[in-house]
mmCIF file of C-alpha atoms in Angstrom:
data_model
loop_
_atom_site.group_PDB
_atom_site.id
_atom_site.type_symbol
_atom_site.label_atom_id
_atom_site.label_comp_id
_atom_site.label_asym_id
_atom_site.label_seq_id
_atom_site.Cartn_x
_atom_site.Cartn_y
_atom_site.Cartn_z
ATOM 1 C CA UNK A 1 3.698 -2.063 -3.303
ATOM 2 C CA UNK A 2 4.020 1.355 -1.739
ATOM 3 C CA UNK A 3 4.535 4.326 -2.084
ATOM 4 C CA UNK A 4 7.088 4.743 1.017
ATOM 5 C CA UNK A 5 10.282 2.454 1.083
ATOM 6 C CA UNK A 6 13.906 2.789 2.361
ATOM 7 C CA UNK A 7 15.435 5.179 2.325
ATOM 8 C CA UNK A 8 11.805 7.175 4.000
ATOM 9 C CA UNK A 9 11.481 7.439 7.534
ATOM 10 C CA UNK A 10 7.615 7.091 7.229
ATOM 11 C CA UNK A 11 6.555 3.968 8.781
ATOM 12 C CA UNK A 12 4.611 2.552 6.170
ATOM 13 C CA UNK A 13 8.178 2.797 4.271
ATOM 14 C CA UNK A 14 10.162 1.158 7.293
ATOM 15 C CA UNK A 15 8.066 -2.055 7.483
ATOM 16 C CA UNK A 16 7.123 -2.378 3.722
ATOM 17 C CA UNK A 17 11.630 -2.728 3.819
ATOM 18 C CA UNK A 18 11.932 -4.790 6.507
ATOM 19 C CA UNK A 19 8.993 -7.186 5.658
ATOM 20 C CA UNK A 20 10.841 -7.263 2.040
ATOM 21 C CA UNK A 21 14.539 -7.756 3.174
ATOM 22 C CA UNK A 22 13.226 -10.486 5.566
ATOM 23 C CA UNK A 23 11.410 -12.050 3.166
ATOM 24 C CA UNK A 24 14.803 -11.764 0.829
ATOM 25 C CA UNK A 25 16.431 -14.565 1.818
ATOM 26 C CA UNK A 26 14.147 -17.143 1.122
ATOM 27 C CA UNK A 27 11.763 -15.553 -2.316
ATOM 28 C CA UNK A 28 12.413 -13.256 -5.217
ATOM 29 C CA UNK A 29 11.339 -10.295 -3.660
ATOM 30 C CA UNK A 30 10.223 -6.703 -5.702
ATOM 31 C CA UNK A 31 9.773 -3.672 -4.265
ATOM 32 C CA UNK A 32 7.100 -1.307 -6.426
ATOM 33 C CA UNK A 33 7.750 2.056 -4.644
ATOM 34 C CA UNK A 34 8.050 5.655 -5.311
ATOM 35 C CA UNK A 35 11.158 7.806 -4.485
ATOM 36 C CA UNK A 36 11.495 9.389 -1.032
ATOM 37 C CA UNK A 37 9.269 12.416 0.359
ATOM 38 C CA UNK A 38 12.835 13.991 2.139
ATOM 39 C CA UNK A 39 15.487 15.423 0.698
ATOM 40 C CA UNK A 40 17.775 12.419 0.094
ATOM 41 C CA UNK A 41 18.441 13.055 -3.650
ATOM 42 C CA UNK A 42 22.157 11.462 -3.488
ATOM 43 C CA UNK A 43 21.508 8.869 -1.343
ATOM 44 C CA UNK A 44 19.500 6.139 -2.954
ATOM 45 C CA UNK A 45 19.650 7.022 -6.346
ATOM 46 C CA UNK A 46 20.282 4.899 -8.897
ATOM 47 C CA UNK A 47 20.464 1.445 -6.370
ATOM 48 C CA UNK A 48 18.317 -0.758 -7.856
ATOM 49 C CA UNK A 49 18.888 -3.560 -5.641
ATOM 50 C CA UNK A 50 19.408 -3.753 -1.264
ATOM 51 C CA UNK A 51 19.784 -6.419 1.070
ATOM 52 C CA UNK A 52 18.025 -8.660 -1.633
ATOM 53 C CA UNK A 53 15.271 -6.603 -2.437
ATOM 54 C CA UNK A 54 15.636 -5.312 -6.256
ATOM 55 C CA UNK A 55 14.021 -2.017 -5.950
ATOM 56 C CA UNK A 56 11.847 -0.585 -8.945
ATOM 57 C CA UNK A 57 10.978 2.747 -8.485
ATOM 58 C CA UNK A 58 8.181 4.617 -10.385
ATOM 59 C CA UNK A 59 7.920 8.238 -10.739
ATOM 60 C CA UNK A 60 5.331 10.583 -8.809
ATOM 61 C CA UNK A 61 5.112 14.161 -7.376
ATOM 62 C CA UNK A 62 6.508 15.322 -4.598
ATOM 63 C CA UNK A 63 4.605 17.728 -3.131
ATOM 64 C CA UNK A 64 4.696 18.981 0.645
ATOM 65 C CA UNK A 65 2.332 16.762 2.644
ATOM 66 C CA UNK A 66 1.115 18.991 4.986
ATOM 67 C CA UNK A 67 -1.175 20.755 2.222
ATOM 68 C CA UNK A 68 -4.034 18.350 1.334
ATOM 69 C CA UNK A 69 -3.679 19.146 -2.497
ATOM 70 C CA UNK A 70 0.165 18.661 -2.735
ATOM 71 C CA UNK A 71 -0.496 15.186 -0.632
ATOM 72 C CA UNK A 72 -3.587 14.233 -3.403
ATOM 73 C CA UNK A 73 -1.388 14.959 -6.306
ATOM 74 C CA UNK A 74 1.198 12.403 -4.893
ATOM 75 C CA UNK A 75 -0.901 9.805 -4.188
ATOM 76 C CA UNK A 76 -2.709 10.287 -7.690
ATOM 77 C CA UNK A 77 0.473 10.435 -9.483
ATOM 78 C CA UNK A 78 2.111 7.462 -7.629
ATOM 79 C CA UNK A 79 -0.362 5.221 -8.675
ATOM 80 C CA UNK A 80 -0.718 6.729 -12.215
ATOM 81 C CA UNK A 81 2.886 5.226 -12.525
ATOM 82 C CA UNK A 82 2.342 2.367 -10.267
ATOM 83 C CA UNK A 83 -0.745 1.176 -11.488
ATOM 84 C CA UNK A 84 0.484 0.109 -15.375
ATOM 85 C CA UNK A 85 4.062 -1.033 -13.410
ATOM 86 C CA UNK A 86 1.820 -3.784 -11.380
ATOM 87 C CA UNK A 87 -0.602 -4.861 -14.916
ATOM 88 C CA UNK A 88 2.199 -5.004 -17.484
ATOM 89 C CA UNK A 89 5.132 -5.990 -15.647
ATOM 90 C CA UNK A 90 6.481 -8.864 -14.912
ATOM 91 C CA UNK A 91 3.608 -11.399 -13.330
ATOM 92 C CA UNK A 92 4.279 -11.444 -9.226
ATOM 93 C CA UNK A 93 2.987 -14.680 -7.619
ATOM 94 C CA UNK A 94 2.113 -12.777 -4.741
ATOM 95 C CA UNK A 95 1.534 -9.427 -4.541
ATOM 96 C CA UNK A 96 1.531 -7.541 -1.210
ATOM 97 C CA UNK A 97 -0.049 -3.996 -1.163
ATOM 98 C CA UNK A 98 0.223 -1.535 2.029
ATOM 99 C CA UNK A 99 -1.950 1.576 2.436
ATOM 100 C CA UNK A 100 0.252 4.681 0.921
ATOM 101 C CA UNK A 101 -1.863 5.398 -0.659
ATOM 102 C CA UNK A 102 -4.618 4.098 0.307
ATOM 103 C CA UNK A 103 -5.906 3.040 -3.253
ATOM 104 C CA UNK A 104 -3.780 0.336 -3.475
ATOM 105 C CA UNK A 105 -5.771 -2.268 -2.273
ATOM 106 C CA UNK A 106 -7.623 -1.580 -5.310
ATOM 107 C CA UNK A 107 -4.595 -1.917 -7.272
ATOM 108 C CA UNK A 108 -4.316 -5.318 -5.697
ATOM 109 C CA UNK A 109 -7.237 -6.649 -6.491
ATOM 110 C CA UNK A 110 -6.913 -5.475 -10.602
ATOM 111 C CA UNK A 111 -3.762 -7.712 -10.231
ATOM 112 C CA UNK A 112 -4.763 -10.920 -8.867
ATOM 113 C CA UNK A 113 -8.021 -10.487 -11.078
ATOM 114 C CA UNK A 114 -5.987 -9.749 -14.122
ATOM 115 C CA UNK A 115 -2.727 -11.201 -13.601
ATOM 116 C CA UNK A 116 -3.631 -14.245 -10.980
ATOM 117 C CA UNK A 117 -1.558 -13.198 -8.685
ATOM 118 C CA UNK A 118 -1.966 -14.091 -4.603
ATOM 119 C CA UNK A 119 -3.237 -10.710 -2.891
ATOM 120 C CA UNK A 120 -1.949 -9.672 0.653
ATOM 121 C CA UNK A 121 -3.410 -6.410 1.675
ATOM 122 C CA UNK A 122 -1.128 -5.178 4.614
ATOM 123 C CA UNK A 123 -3.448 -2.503 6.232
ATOM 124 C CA UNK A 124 -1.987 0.296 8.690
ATOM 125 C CA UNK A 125 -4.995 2.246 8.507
ATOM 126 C CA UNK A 126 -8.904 1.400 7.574
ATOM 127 C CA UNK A 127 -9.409 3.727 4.958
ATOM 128 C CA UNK A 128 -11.689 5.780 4.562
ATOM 129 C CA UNK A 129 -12.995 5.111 7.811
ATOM 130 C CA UNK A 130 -9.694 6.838 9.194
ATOM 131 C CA UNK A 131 -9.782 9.834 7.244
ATOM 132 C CA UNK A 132 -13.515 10.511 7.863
ATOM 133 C CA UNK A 133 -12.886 9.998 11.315
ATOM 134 C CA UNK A 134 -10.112 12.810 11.251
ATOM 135 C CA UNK A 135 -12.719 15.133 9.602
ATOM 136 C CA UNK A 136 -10.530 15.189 6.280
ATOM 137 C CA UNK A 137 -13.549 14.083 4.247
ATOM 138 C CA UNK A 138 -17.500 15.487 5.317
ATOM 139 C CA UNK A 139 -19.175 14.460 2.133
ATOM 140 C CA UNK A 140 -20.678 10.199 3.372
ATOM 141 C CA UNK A 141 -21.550 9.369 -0.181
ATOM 142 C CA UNK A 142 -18.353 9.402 -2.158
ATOM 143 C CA UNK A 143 -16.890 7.936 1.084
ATOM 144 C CA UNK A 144 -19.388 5.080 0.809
ATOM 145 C CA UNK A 145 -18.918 4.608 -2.291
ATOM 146 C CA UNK A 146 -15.011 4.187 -1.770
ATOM 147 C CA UNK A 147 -15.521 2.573 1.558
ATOM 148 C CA UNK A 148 -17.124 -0.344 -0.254
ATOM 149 C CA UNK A 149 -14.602 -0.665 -2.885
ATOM 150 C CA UNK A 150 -12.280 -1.028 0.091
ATOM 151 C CA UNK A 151 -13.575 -4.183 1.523
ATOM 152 C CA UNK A 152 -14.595 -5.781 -1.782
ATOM 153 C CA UNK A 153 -10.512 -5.986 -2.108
ATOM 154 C CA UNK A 154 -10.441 -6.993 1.958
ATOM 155 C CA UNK A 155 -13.199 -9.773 0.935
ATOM 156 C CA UNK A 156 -11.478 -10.956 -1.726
ATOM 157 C CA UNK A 157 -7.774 -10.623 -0.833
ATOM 158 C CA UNK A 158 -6.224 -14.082 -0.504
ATOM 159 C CA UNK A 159 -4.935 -12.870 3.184
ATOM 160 C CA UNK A 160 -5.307 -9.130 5.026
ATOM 161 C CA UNK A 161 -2.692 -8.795 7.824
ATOM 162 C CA UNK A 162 -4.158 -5.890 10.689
ATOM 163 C CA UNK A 163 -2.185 -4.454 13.523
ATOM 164 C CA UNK A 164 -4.878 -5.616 16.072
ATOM 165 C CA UNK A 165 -7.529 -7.163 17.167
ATOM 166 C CA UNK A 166 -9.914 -4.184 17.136
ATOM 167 C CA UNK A 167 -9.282 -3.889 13.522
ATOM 168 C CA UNK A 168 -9.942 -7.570 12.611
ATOM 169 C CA UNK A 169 -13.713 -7.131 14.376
ATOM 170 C CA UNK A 170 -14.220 -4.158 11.989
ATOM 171 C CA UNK A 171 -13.334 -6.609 9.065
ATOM 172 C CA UNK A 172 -15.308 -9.063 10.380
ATOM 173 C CA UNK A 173 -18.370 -7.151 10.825
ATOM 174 C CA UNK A 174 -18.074 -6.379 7.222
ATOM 175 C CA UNK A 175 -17.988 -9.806 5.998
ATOM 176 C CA UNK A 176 -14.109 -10.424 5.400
ATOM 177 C CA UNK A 177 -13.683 -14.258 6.472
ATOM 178 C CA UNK A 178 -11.787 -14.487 10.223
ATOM 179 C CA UNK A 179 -9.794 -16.893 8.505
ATOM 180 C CA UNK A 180 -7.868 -14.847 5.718
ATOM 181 C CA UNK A 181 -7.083 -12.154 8.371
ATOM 182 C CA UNK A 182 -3.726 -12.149 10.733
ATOM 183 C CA UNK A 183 -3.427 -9.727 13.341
ATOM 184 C CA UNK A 184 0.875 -8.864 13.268
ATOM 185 C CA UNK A 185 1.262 -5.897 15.493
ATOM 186 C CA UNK A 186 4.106 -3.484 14.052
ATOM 187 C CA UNK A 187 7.720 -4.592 15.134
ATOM 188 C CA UNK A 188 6.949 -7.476 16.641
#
C-alpha cells in the first residue's frame, strides 16, 4: 500500500513498483495505490495489471501539493478509499505499507489485527518526527499523540525495513525489537 505507484515519479511510488515487480515473479503480488499526482490521464488508465503486479487503484483527490490543504485532502481521501479496500478485500498474507501517507502504518496494523495478515512497514520518513522537524506542525500534543500511534504499529509490525542505520537507533530507543528491523538503503 501507497498512495504513489508507477506511473509517479515520486520516489515512494518508484520503489513501492520495483519492490512489487521484483517480488512478481516469485508471490501473488497487489498493489493498493491511488492514481498519479501528474498529468498522465491516458497513460495508465485502465491497466490493471504490469510486469506481474495486478494494480488496484482506489480513488482520492488530487489536489496541488505544494498547498498544505490540497496535500491533507489527498492523503485523507486516499485512505478514506484505501482504508475499507485493505479490511474488506481480499485477505493479503502479507501486507506491506510505505509512508504516503504517512497514516498507513496505522492502516497496517488494523489489518494484521483484523485480518491476520503479516505487517511490513517500509518507512522513508519517521513521521511525525519529520514533519515537526520541518516546522509543518508547532502544536507537541496532537503530535505526541500521533507520534505514539506511530511506533505502536513499528512495535508491533512483524518486520520495519529503514533506509539506515541512524533510523534503526531511533526505533530502537523507542522500544521496536533490533530484530524485526532491516536497514535496505534505497536502490541498492
Amino acid at each position: 500500500m501507497n498512495r504513489s505507484y508507477w506511473p509517479d515519479a515520486e520516489a515512494t511510488g518508484q520503489l513501492l513498483t520495483e519492490l512489487a515487480q521484483g517480488l512478481a515473479s516469485r508471490f501473488e503480488v497487489t498493489a493498493l495505490v491511488g492514481h498519479p499526482n501528474a498529468n498522465l490521464e491516458g497513460e495508465y488508465r485502465g491497466i490493471k495489471e504490469r510486469a506481474g503486479v495486478r494494480i488496484r487503484r482506489v480513488w482520492h483527490t488530487r489536489f496541488d501539493k505544494s498547498r498544505m490543504l490540497g496535500r491533507l485532502c489527498n492523503m485523507a481521501s486516499y485512505l478514506m478509499f484505501a482504508a475499507p479496500a485493505a479490511l474488506f478485500g481480499r485477505r493479503p498474507d502479507v501486507i506491506v505499507v510505505e509512508t504516503d501517507p504517512p497514516l498507513l502504518c496505522l492502516i497496517g496494523a488494523m489489518v494484521q489485527r483484523l485480518r491476520g495478515s503479516r505487517l511490513v512497514v517500509y518507512l522513508q520518513d519517521i513521521n511525525p518526527d519529520v514533519a515537526f522537524a520541518l516546522g509543518k506542525f508547532r502544536n507537541r500534543g496532537p503530535i505526541r499523540w500521533l507520534r505514539s500511534l506511530f511506533f505502536r504499529s513499528y512495535r508491533k509490525a512483524d518486520r520495519v525495513v529503514v533506509l539506515s542505520e541512524d533510523m534503526k537507533s531511533l526505533l530502537v530507543g523507542e522500544g521496536v525489537e533490533p530484530g524485526r528491523i532491516r536497514c535496505i538503503p534505497n536502490w541498492v
